[in-house]
PDB file of C-alpha atoms and ligand atoms in Angstrom:
ATOM      1  CA  PRO A   1      90.556 103.594 113.590  1.00 53.00           C
ATOM      2  CA  TYR A   2      93.273 102.895 110.983  1.00 71.00           C
ATOM      3  CA  LEU A   3      96.461 102.969 113.007  1.00 78.00           C
ATOM      4  CA  PHE A   4      97.157 101.966 116.500  1.00 77.00           C
ATOM      5  CA  LYS A   5     100.122 102.968 118.634  1.00 79.00           C
ATOM      6  CA  HIS A   6     102.574 100.217 119.397  1.00 79.00           C
ATOM      7  CA  LYS A   7     105.082 101.422 121.905  1.00 71.00           C
ATOM      8  CA  ARG A   8     106.001 104.859 120.535  1.00 67.00           C
ATOM      9  CA  ARG A   9     105.122 104.107 116.968  1.00 69.00           C
ATOM     10  CA  ASN A  10     102.199 103.935 114.585  1.00 72.00           C
ATOM     11  CA  PHE A  11     101.375 100.658 112.987  1.00 73.00           C
ATOM     12  CA  LEU A  12      98.624  99.672 110.664  1.00 70.00           C
ATOM     13  CA  VAL A  13      95.874  97.649 112.300  1.00 68.00           C
ATOM     14  CA  LYS A  14      95.292  94.369 110.569  1.00 67.00           C
ATOM     15  CA  ASP A  15      92.973  91.636 111.592  1.00 62.00           C
ATOM     16  CA  THR A  16      95.897  89.295 112.026  1.00 62.00           C
ATOM     17  CA  LEU A  17      98.253  91.732 113.579  1.00 71.00           C
ATOM     18  CA  ARG A  18      98.463  92.163 117.356  1.00 77.00           C
ATOM     19  CA  PRO A  19     101.027  93.841 119.484  1.00 79.00           C
ATOM     20  CA  SER A  20     102.043  90.463 120.971  1.00 81.00           C
ATOM     21  CA  ASP A  21     102.705  89.178 117.474  1.00 81.00           C
ATOM     22  CA  LEU A  22     104.940  92.082 116.652  1.00 84.00           C
ATOM     23  CA  ASP A  23     106.826  91.524 119.898  1.00 86.00           C
ATOM     24  CA  ALA A  24     107.101  87.787 119.179  1.00 86.00           C
ATOM     25  CA  LEU A  25     108.907  88.571 115.886  1.00 88.00           C
ATOM     26  CA  GLN A  26     111.928  89.564 117.895  1.00 91.00           C
ATOM     27  CA  HIS A  27     112.408  85.973 118.821  1.00 91.00           C
ATOM     28  CA  ILE A  28     111.883  84.192 115.485  1.00 90.00           C
ATOM     29  CA  GLU A  29     114.623  81.915 114.289  1.00 90.00           C
ATOM     30  CA  ILE A  30     116.995  83.789 111.964  1.00 94.00           C
ATOM     31  CA  ARG A  31     119.788  82.298 109.873  1.00 94.00           C
ATOM     32  CA  PRO A  32     123.039  83.853 108.658  1.00 96.00           C
ATOM     33  CA  THR A  33     121.901  83.151 105.126  1.00 95.00           C
ATOM     34  CA  ASP A  34     118.705  85.193 105.469  1.00 95.00           C
ATOM     35  CA  VAL A  35     118.468  88.475 103.600  1.00 96.00           C
ATOM     36  CA  PHE A  36     116.301  91.359 104.885  1.00 97.00           C
ATOM     37  CA  LEU A  37     114.865  94.084 102.699  1.00 97.00           C
ATOM     38  CA  ILE A  38     114.239  97.028 104.956  1.00 98.00           C
ATOM     39  CA  THR A  39     112.549 100.294 104.118  1.00 98.00           C
ATOM     40  CA  TYR A  40     110.417 103.089 105.358  1.00 96.00           C
ATOM     41  CA  PRO A  41     107.250 102.924 103.238  1.00 96.00           C
ATOM     42  CA  LYS A  42     107.408 104.384  99.666  1.00 97.00           C
ATOM     43  CA  SER A  43     111.182 104.373  99.554  1.00 97.00           C
ATOM     44  CA  GLY A  44     111.428 101.871  96.734  1.00 97.00           C
ATOM     45  CA  THR A  45     110.506  98.640  98.526  1.00 97.00           C
ATOM     46  CA  VAL A  46     108.916  96.844  95.615  1.00 96.00           C
ATOM     47  CA  TRP A  47     111.713  97.964  93.313  1.00 97.00           C
ATOM     48  CA  MET A  48     114.312  96.472  95.602  1.00 97.00           C
ATOM     49  CA  GLN A  49     112.158  93.390  96.049  1.00 95.00           C
ATOM     50  CA  GLN A  50     112.196  92.899  92.324  1.00 95.00           C
ATOM     51  CA  ILE A  51     115.953  93.312  92.151  1.00 96.00           C
ATOM     52  CA  LEU A  52     116.699  90.999  95.106  1.00 95.00           C
ATOM     53  CA  VAL A  53     114.423  88.288  93.742  1.00 92.00           C
ATOM     54  CA  GLN A  54     116.068  88.517  90.308  1.00 93.00           C
ATOM     55  CA  ILE A  55     119.562  88.288  91.835  1.00 95.00           C
ATOM     56  CA  MET A  56     118.625  85.333  94.065  1.00 92.00           C
ATOM     57  CA  ASP A  57     116.925  83.606  91.122  1.00 89.00           C
ATOM     58  CA  ALA A  58     120.033  83.988  89.058  1.00 92.00           C
ATOM     59  CA  ALA A  59     122.301  82.762  91.840  1.00 92.00           C
ATOM     60  CA  HIS A  60     120.034  79.868  92.922  1.00 88.00           C
ATOM     61  CA  PRO A  61     118.377  78.630  89.737  1.00 83.00           C
ATOM     62  CA  GLU A  62     117.094  75.488  91.436  1.00 77.00           C
ATOM     63  CA  GLN A  63     114.936  77.662  93.675  1.00 73.00           C
ATOM     64  CA  ALA A  64     113.838  79.876  90.791  1.00 66.00           C
ATOM     65  CA  GLU A  65     112.398  76.734  89.265  1.00 61.00           C
ATOM     66  CA  ASP A  66     110.451  75.946  92.439  1.00 58.00           C
ATOM     67  CA  GLY A  67     109.311  79.517  92.478  1.00 53.00           C
ATOM     68  CA  HIS A  68     109.064  78.976  96.272  1.00 50.00           C
ATOM     69  CA  ASN A  69     109.351  82.611  97.356  1.00 46.00           C
ATOM     70  CA  ARG A  70     110.303  84.151  94.167  1.00 56.00           C
ATOM     71  CA  THR A  71     107.243  86.021  93.307  1.00 61.00           C
ATOM     72  CA  ARG A  72     107.086  88.328  96.296  1.00 74.00           C
ATOM     73  CA  VAL A  73     109.021  88.067  99.537  1.00 83.00           C
ATOM     74  CA  PRO A  74     107.195  87.291 102.749  1.00 85.00           C
ATOM     75  CA  TRP A  75     106.507  90.364 104.774  1.00 87.00           C
ATOM     76  CA  LEU A  76     107.727  90.073 108.339  1.00 88.00           C
ATOM     77  CA  GLU A  77     105.178  92.071 110.279  1.00 84.00           C
ATOM     78  CA  GLU A  78     102.288  90.387 108.530  1.00 78.00           C
ATOM     79  CA  ARG A  79     103.446  87.079 109.792  1.00 71.00           C
ATOM     80  CA  THR A  80     102.319  85.801 113.101  1.00 59.00           C
ATOM     81  CA  ALA A  81     104.707  83.869 115.285  1.00 54.00           C
ATOM     82  CA  ASP A  82     103.212  80.538 114.325  1.00 55.00           C
ATOM     83  CA  ASN A  83     103.575  81.082 110.634  1.00 58.00           C
ATOM     84  CA  PRO A  84     105.813  78.395 109.109  1.00 59.00           C
ATOM     85  CA  LEU A  85     108.633  80.666 107.925  1.00 70.00           C
ATOM     86  CA  ARG A  86     111.087  78.012 108.998  1.00 69.00           C
ATOM     87  CA  GLU A  87     109.991  75.649 106.271  1.00 71.00           C
ATOM     88  CA  ARG A  88     111.171  78.020 103.615  1.00 75.00           C
ATOM     89  CA  PRO A  89     114.380  76.827 102.007  1.00 79.00           C
ATOM     90  CA  ASP A  90     117.563  78.877 102.276  1.00 85.00           C
ATOM     91  CA  PRO A  91     118.415  81.514 101.321  1.00 88.00           C
ATOM     92  CA  ARG A  92     115.272  83.183 102.567  1.00 89.00           C
ATOM     93  CA  ILE A  93     114.374  86.754 101.823  1.00 91.00           C
ATOM     94  CA  PHE A  94     112.152  88.820 104.076  1.00 92.00           C
ATOM     95  CA  GLY A  95     110.754  92.322 103.777  1.00 93.00           C
ATOM     96  CA  THR A  96     109.995  94.624 106.637  1.00 95.00           C
ATOM     97  CA  HIS A  97     109.269  98.237 107.581  1.00 94.00           C
ATOM     98  CA  LEU A  98     110.042  97.558 111.217  1.00 92.00           C
ATOM     99  CA  PRO A  99     112.302 100.041 112.967  1.00 93.00           C
ATOM    100  CA  ALA A 100     115.739  98.878 113.989  1.00 94.00           C
ATOM    101  CA  ASP A 101     114.910  98.168 117.607  1.00 92.00           C
ATOM    102  CA  MET A 102     111.982  95.917 116.640  1.00 91.00           C
ATOM    103  CA  LEU A 103     113.830  93.680 114.201  1.00 95.00           C
ATOM    104  CA  PRO A 104     114.241  90.016 115.141  1.00 95.00           C
ATOM    105  CA  LEU A 105     117.238  89.892 117.526  1.00 97.00           C
ATOM    106  CA  GLY A 106     118.770  87.216 115.269  1.00 97.00           C
ATOM    107  CA  VAL A 107     119.362  89.705 112.525  1.00 97.00           C
ATOM    108  CA  LYS A 108     122.121  91.244 114.589  1.00 98.00           C
ATOM    109  CA  ALA A 109     123.207  88.073 116.340  1.00 98.00           C
ATOM    110  CA  GLU A 110     123.558  86.095 113.117  1.00 97.00           C
ATOM    111  CA  GLN A 111     124.763  89.082 111.129  1.00 98.00           C
ATOM    112  CA  SER A 112     122.264  88.331 108.415  1.00 98.00           C
ATOM    113  CA  LYS A 113     122.504  90.571 105.434  1.00 98.00           C
ATOM    114  CA  ALA A 114     120.186  93.579 105.386  1.00 98.00           C
ATOM    115  CA  VAL A 115     119.543  95.968 102.524  1.00 98.00           C
ATOM    116  CA  TYR A 116     118.132  99.390 103.516  1.00 97.00           C
ATOM    117  CA  VAL A 117     116.642 101.591 100.781  1.00 97.00           C
ATOM    118  CA  TRP A 118     116.116 105.229 101.566  1.00 95.00           C
ATOM    119  CA  ARG A 119     114.859 108.105  99.480  1.00 96.00           C
ATOM    120  CA  ASN A 120     114.386 111.882  99.491  1.00 95.00           C
ATOM    121  CA  PRO A 121     111.683 112.215 102.196  1.00 96.00           C
ATOM    122  CA  LYS A 122     109.896 115.010 100.259  1.00 96.00           C
ATOM    123  CA  ASP A 123     109.232 112.473  97.452  1.00 97.00           C
ATOM    124  CA  ILE A 124     108.261 109.853 100.088  1.00 98.00           C
ATOM    125  CA  LEU A 125     105.718 112.330 101.517  1.00 98.00           C
ATOM    126  CA  VAL A 126     104.158 112.858  98.067  1.00 98.00           C
ATOM    127  CA  SER A 127     104.224 109.123  97.283  1.00 98.00           C
ATOM    128  CA  LEU A 128     102.673 108.231 100.678  1.00 97.00           C
ATOM    129  CA  TYR A 129     100.019 110.918 100.202  1.00 97.00           C
ATOM    130  CA  HIS A 130      98.992 109.163  96.984  1.00 97.00           C
ATOM    131  CA  PHE A 131      99.274 105.712  98.548  1.00 95.00           C
ATOM    132  CA  ALA A 132      96.977 106.809 101.360  1.00 94.00           C
ATOM    133  CA  HIS A 133      94.354 107.387  98.709  1.00 95.00           C
ATOM    134  CA  THR A 134      95.148 104.033  97.101  1.00 93.00           C
ATOM    135  CA  TRP A 135      95.393 101.541  99.924  1.00 91.00           C
ATOM    136  CA  VAL A 136      92.000 101.020 101.478  1.00 88.00           C
ATOM    137  CA  LEU A 137      93.549 100.268 104.892  1.00 85.00           C
ATOM    138  CA  LEU A 138      94.960 103.766 105.178  1.00 88.00           C
ATOM    139  CA  GLU A 139      92.962 106.807 106.145  1.00 89.00           C
ATOM    140  CA  THR A 140      92.320 109.066 103.099  1.00 93.00           C
ATOM    141  CA  PRO A 141      93.996 112.402 103.857  1.00 96.00           C
ATOM    142  CA  LYS A 142      91.585 115.316 104.052  1.00 96.00           C
ATOM    143  CA  SER A 143      94.114 117.766 102.502  1.00 98.00           C
ATOM    144  CA  PHE A 144      97.717 117.817 101.382  1.00 98.00           C
ATOM    145  CA  GLU A 145      98.412 120.538 103.866  1.00 98.00           C
ATOM    146  CA  GLY A 146      97.188 118.405 106.774  1.00 98.00           C
ATOM    147  CA  PHE A 147      99.030 115.342 105.549  1.00 98.00           C
ATOM    148  CA  PHE A 148     102.242 117.374 105.204  1.00 98.00           C
ATOM    149  CA  GLN A 149     102.049 118.287 108.883  1.00 98.00           C
ATOM    150  CA  GLN A 150     101.220 114.698 109.884  1.00 95.00           C
ATOM    151  CA  PHE A 151     104.279 113.479 108.020  1.00 96.00           C
ATOM    152  CA  LEU A 152     106.597 115.966 109.728  1.00 97.00           C
ATOM    153  CA  ASP A 153     105.053 114.939 113.072  1.00 94.00           C
ATOM    154  CA  GLY A 154     105.508 111.237 112.290  1.00 92.00           C
ATOM    155  CA  GLU A 155     101.773 110.709 112.653  1.00 91.00           C
ATOM    156  CA  VAL A 156     101.588 108.425 109.597  1.00 92.00           C
ATOM    157  CA  TYR A 157     101.870 104.773 108.799  1.00 90.00           C
ATOM    158  CA  MET A 158     105.104 103.451 110.328  1.00 90.00           C
ATOM    159  CA  GLY A 159     105.729 106.677 112.234  1.00 90.00           C
ATOM    160  CA  SER A 160     108.503 109.176 111.670  1.00 93.00           C
ATOM    161  CA  TRP A 161     110.671 108.937 108.578  1.00 95.00           C
ATOM    162  CA  PHE A 162     113.381 110.899 110.404  1.00 94.00           C
ATOM    163  CA  ASN A 163     113.522 108.352 113.258  1.00 93.00           C
ATOM    164  CA  HIS A 164     113.452 105.339 110.957  1.00 94.00           C
ATOM    165  CA  VAL A 165     116.377 106.491 108.808  1.00 94.00           C
ATOM    166  CA  GLN A 166     118.382 107.830 111.757  1.00 93.00           C
ATOM    167  CA  GLU A 167     118.000 104.700 113.798  1.00 93.00           C
ATOM    168  CA  TYR A 168     119.224 102.514 110.922  1.00 95.00           C
ATOM    169  CA  PHE A 169     122.196 104.703 110.298  1.00 93.00           C
ATOM    170  CA  ALA A 170     122.953 104.650 113.966  1.00 93.00           C
ATOM    171  CA  ALA A 171     122.769 100.825 114.009  1.00 95.00           C
ATOM    172  CA  GLN A 172     124.957 100.352 110.992  1.00 94.00           C
ATOM    173  CA  ASN A 173     127.968  99.114 112.991  1.00 95.00           C
ATOM    174  CA  GLN A 174     125.917  96.470 114.721  1.00 97.00           C
ATOM    175  CA  LEU A 175     124.146  95.182 111.614  1.00 98.00           C
ATOM    176  CA  ASN A 176     125.453  93.696 108.425  1.00 98.00           C
ATOM    177  CA  ILE A 177     123.712  96.347 106.421  1.00 97.00           C
ATOM    178  CA  HIS A 178     124.041  97.841 102.927  1.00 97.00           C
ATOM    179  CA  PHE A 179     122.435 101.258 102.258  1.00 95.00           C
ATOM    180  CA  VAL A 180     121.066 102.049  98.846  1.00 95.00           C
ATOM    181  CA  GLN A 181     119.599 105.380  97.879  1.00 94.00           C
ATOM    182  CA  TYR A 182     116.596 105.416  95.554  1.00 95.00           C
ATOM    183  CA  GLU A 183     118.025 108.410  93.624  1.00 94.00           C
ATOM    184  CA  ASN A 184     121.237 106.508  92.940  1.00 94.00           C
ATOM    185  CA  MET A 185     119.240 103.604  91.531  1.00 96.00           C
ATOM    186  CA  LEU A 186     117.582 106.121  89.154  1.00 95.00           C
ATOM    187  CA  LYS A 187     120.992 107.434  88.131  1.00 94.00           C
ATOM    188  CA  ASP A 188     122.809 104.172  87.690  1.00 96.00           C
ATOM    189  CA  LEU A 189     120.732 101.070  88.278  1.00 98.00           C
ATOM    190  CA  ARG A 190     123.332  98.701  86.881  1.00 98.00           C
ATOM    191  CA  GLY A 191     125.994 100.172  89.131  1.00 98.00           C
ATOM    192  CA  GLU A 192     123.838  99.693  92.177  1.00 98.00           C
ATOM    193  CA  VAL A 193     122.999  96.061  91.185  1.00 98.00           C
ATOM    194  CA  VAL A 194     126.670  95.321  90.845  1.00 98.00           C
ATOM    195  CA  LYS A 195     127.318  96.695  94.354  1.00 98.00           C
ATOM    196  CA  LEU A 196     124.404  94.696  95.683  1.00 98.00           C
ATOM    197  CA  CYS A 197     125.744  91.466  94.183  1.00 98.00           C
ATOM    198  CA  ALA A 198     129.068  92.130  95.840  1.00 98.00           C
ATOM    199  CA  PHE A 199     127.412  92.704  99.207  1.00 98.00           C
ATOM    200  CA  LEU A 200     125.210  89.583  98.795  1.00 98.00           C
ATOM    201  CA  GLU A 201     128.267  87.593  97.610  1.00 97.00           C
ATOM    202  CA  LYS A 202     126.471  86.522  94.490  1.00 97.00           C
ATOM    203  CA  ASP A 203     128.702  86.186  91.510  1.00 96.00           C
ATOM    204  CA  LEU A 204     126.513  86.945  88.476  1.00 97.00           C
ATOM    205  CA  THR A 205     127.628  87.032  84.848  1.00 97.00           C
ATOM    206  CA  GLY A 206     127.358  90.297  82.974  1.00 97.00           C
ATOM    207  CA  GLU A 207     124.442  88.903  81.022  1.00 97.00           C
ATOM    208  CA  ALA A 208     122.638  87.907  84.226  1.00 97.00           C
ATOM    209  CA  ILE A 209     123.187  91.369  85.637  1.00 98.00           C
ATOM    210  CA  ASP A 210     121.756  92.911  82.449  1.00 98.00           C
ATOM    211  CA  HIS A 211     118.690  90.743  82.866  1.00 96.00           C
ATOM    212  CA  VAL A 212     118.220  91.889  86.468  1.00 96.00           C
ATOM    213  CA  VAL A 213     118.426  95.513  85.297  1.00 98.00           C
ATOM    214  CA  LYS A 214     116.014  94.922  82.456  1.00 97.00           C
ATOM    215  CA  MET A 215     113.398  93.258  84.688  1.00 95.00           C
ATOM    216  CA  SER A 216     113.720  96.111  87.209  1.00 97.00           C
ATOM    217  CA  SER A 217     113.077  99.059  84.962  1.00 97.00           C
ATOM    218  CA  PHE A 218     109.989 101.093  85.804  1.00 97.00           C
ATOM    219  CA  ASN A 219     108.289 100.216  82.514  1.00 96.00           C
ATOM    220  CA  SER A 220     109.005  96.532  82.823  1.00 95.00           C
ATOM    221  CA  MET A 221     107.753  96.459  86.414  1.00 95.00           C
ATOM    222  CA  LYS A 222     104.588  98.360  85.497  1.00 94.00           C
ATOM    223  CA  THR A 223     103.403  95.456  83.300  1.00 93.00           C
ATOM    224  CA  ASP A 224     104.883  92.665  85.497  1.00 90.00           C
ATOM    225  CA  PRO A 225     102.180  91.098  87.629  1.00 85.00           C
ATOM    226  CA  LYS A 226     104.750  90.308  90.337  1.00 83.00           C
ATOM    227  CA  ALA A 227     105.495  93.993  90.645  1.00 88.00           C
ATOM    228  CA  ASN A 228     102.424  95.930  89.724  1.00 89.00           C
ATOM    229  CA  TYR A 229     100.074  94.328  92.342  1.00 88.00           C
ATOM    230  CA  LYS A 230      97.201  94.165  89.844  1.00 89.00           C
ATOM    231  CA  ASP A 231      95.856  91.265  91.876  1.00 88.00           C
ATOM    232  CA  LEU A 232      95.326  93.592  94.836  1.00 88.00           C
ATOM    233  CA  ILE A 233      93.647  96.091  92.592  1.00 90.00           C
ATOM    234  CA  GLU A 234      91.379  93.361  91.360  1.00 91.00           C
ATOM    235  CA  LYS A 235      90.576  92.280  94.903  1.00 90.00           C
ATOM    236  CA  GLY A 236      89.688  95.866  95.760  1.00 89.00           C
ATOM    237  CA  ARG A 237      92.512  96.308  98.337  1.00 87.00           C
ATOM    238  CA  TYR A 238      94.235  98.972  96.179  1.00 90.00           C
ATOM    239  CA  LEU A 239      92.131 101.548  94.450  1.00 91.00           C
ATOM    240  CA  GLY A 240      94.779 102.446  91.861  1.00 90.00           C
ATOM    241  CA  GLU A 241      98.304 101.921  90.615  1.00 90.00           C
ATOM    242  CA  THR A 242     101.313 101.737  92.977  1.00 91.00           C
ATOM    243  CA  MET A 243     103.771 102.049  90.110  1.00 94.00           C
ATOM    244  CA  ARG A 244     102.844 105.679  90.020  1.00 95.00           C
ATOM    245  CA  LYS A 245     105.623 107.928  88.571  1.00 96.00           C
ATOM    246  CA  GLY A 246     108.934 106.502  89.709  1.00 96.00           C
ATOM    247  CA  VAL A 247     110.887 109.748  89.519  1.00 96.00           C
ATOM    248  CA  ALA A 248     112.905 112.043  91.775  1.00 95.00           C
ATOM    249  CA  GLY A 249     111.693 115.565  92.509  1.00 94.00           C
ATOM    250  CA  ASP A 250     107.959 115.120  92.095  1.00 96.00           C
ATOM    251  CA  TRP A 251     107.708 116.998  95.424  1.00 96.00           C
ATOM    252  CA  LYS A 252     108.272 120.200  93.492  1.00 96.00           C
ATOM    253  CA  ASN A 253     104.764 119.765  92.030  1.00 97.00           C
ATOM    254  CA  TYR A 254     103.233 119.664  95.530  1.00 97.00           C
ATOM    255  CA  LEU A 255     105.179 121.643  98.123  1.00 97.00           C
ATOM    256  CA  THR A 256     104.829 125.402  98.249  1.00 97.00           C
ATOM    257  CA  VAL A 257     107.891 127.452  98.749  1.00 96.00           C
ATOM    258  CA  ALA A 258     106.880 127.961 102.402  1.00 97.00           C
ATOM    259  CA  GLN A 259     106.300 124.205 102.916  1.00 97.00           C
ATOM    260  CA  ASN A 260     109.632 123.473 101.333  1.00 95.00           C
ATOM    261  CA  GLU A 261     111.422 125.872 103.665  1.00 94.00           C
ATOM    262  CA  ARG A 262     109.613 124.390 106.611  1.00 96.00           C
ATOM    263  CA  PHE A 263     110.507 120.854 105.575  1.00 95.00           C
ATOM    264  CA  ASP A 264     114.175 121.873 105.269  1.00 92.00           C
ATOM    265  CA  GLN A 265     114.051 123.463 108.694  1.00 93.00           C
ATOM    266  CA  VAL A 266     112.536 120.364 110.332  1.00 94.00           C
ATOM    267  CA  PHE A 267     115.135 118.225 108.464  1.00 92.00           C
ATOM    268  CA  ARG A 268     117.973 120.338 109.813  1.00 90.00           C
ATOM    269  CA  ASP A 269     116.559 120.233 113.371  1.00 91.00           C
ATOM    270  CA  LYS A 270     115.827 116.506 113.431  1.00 91.00           C
ATOM    271  CA  MET A 271     118.870 115.323 111.521  1.00 89.00           C
ATOM    272  CA  SER A 272     121.436 117.539 113.183  1.00 84.00           C
ATOM    273  CA  ASN A 273     123.171 114.512 114.739  1.00 80.00           C
ATOM    274  CA  SER A 274     123.304 112.596 111.556  1.00 79.00           C
ATOM    275  CA  PRO A 275     125.684 112.806 108.552  1.00 74.00           C
ATOM    276  CA  LEU A 276     122.702 112.980 106.186  1.00 75.00           C
ATOM    277  CA  THR A 277     121.980 116.260 104.425  1.00 70.00           C
ATOM    278  CA  CYS A 278     118.882 117.544 102.744  1.00 65.00           C
ATOM    279  CA  THR A 279     120.364 117.886  99.290  1.00 67.00           C
ATOM    280  CA  TRP A 280     119.644 115.312  96.722  1.00 65.00           C
ATOM    281  CA  GLU A 281     122.040 115.739  93.897  1.00 55.00           C
ATOM    282  CA  ILE A 282     119.573 114.545  91.274  1.00 50.00           C
ATOM    283  CA  ASP A 283     117.205 117.418  92.065  1.00 51.00           C
ATOM    284  CA  GLN A 284     119.681 119.987  90.783  1.00 43.00           C
TER     285      GLN A 284
HETATM  286  P1  A3P B 301     106.055 107.173  93.378  1.00 53.96           P
HETATM  287  O1  A3P B 301     104.786 107.110  94.136  1.00 53.96           O
HETATM  288  O2  A3P B 301     106.837 108.430  93.676  1.00 53.96           O
HETATM  289  O3  A3P B 301     105.870 107.002  91.905  1.00 53.96           O
HETATM  290  P2  A3P B 301     107.410 101.321  97.865  1.00 53.96           P
HETATM  291  O4  A3P B 301     107.578 100.137  96.954  1.00 53.96           O
HETATM  292  O5  A3P B 301     108.368 101.443  98.918  1.00 53.96           O
HETATM  293  O6  A3P B 301     105.953 101.449  98.265  1.00 53.96           O
HETATM  294  O7  A3P B 301     107.673 102.630  96.937  1.00 53.96           O
HETATM  295  C1  A3P B 301     106.852 102.985  95.882  1.00 53.96           C
HETATM  296  C2  A3P B 301     107.578 104.042  95.039  1.00 53.96           C
HETATM  297  O8  A3P B 301     108.608 103.406  94.274  1.00 53.96           O
HETATM  298  C3  A3P B 301     106.588 104.650  93.991  1.00 53.96           C
HETATM  299  O9  A3P B 301     106.985 106.018  93.864  1.00 53.96           O
HETATM  300  C4  A3P B 301     106.951 103.821  92.772  1.00 53.96           C
HETATM  301  O10 A3P B 301     106.549 104.416  91.543  1.00 53.96           O
HETATM  302  C5  A3P B 301     108.425 103.693  92.922  1.00 53.96           C
HETATM  303  N1  A3P B 301     109.013 102.610  92.087  1.00 53.96           N
HETATM  304  C6  A3P B 301     108.678 101.282  92.080  1.00 53.96           C
HETATM  305  N2  A3P B 301     109.378 100.659  91.118  1.00 53.96           N
HETATM  306  C7  A3P B 301     110.237 101.570  90.549  1.00 53.96           C
HETATM  307  C8  A3P B 301     111.200 101.517  89.496  1.00 53.96           C
HETATM  308  N3  A3P B 301     111.494 100.392  88.869  1.00 53.96           N
HETATM  309  N4  A3P B 301     111.883 102.629  89.190  1.00 53.96           N
HETATM  310  C9  A3P B 301     111.567 103.785  89.809  1.00 53.96           C
HETATM  311  N5  A3P B 301     110.677 103.936  90.768  1.00 53.96           N
HETATM  312  C10 A3P B 301     110.026 102.843  91.175  1.00 53.96           C
END
């Protein structure tokens, strides 16, 4: 009742969301100045949204004053084809969890900039497990054990993590895409913001960069209404905090030794054609 299959993937059912709308997204007008924030759920989407919005505000102060899209970025798959995205002034930012082959065709054709955030999938599993208890639109897992298996099988919101990440890495030569790892943001946020500014071709002063970093810390976001989604908690859509822990390695508090070994085995099997490995330096 919560998810329906679209092509080979699972998508969240929403009143406004129909398969034909998702397909129509492929043909929306895209501009070279558009910036796409792309993630598999729970990889640090809101964190990167906060960073991108701060960078764009600093680079385009006239728009920051309008506040036109500078609270939260419009979410691609929640838009229907008739939504007036085209009235938004440039540069537009969009967020999406769509897999690479369902992106608007213009992202590739126009070589719009795309930022892809990825994260240790064991931590994503744990974060998604909590989120499934938080977001009323997701089915509450009956047990961690069952959810663990569903995650490995890709029977969760937005389908398989393994496919999502692999398909974006495979598409990297066709897209104008910048990969950022969640764990690297934890280690050196400023360094990652500097790299992002270079990719986005936004020339920020050192002071402006410091401001971006300050506004994007976990503690600052936890009390920032743009980032903590308190409005959705108040409306009853979320049953708890989404700014949960914000750390690497929380999976160690959840996975048994046997589950961890099984996860590593599945990772090796599914990712054998990819340069990604299952070691996350920050875990050590
Ligand atoms: P946890 O549930 O592990 O705490 P998304 O935005 O893609 O849904 O991802 C949510 C995850 O990102 C949550 O992970 C959340 O705590 C974490 N997160 C959000 N902002 C963060 C920040 N500034 N620093 C570190 N982690 C952050």
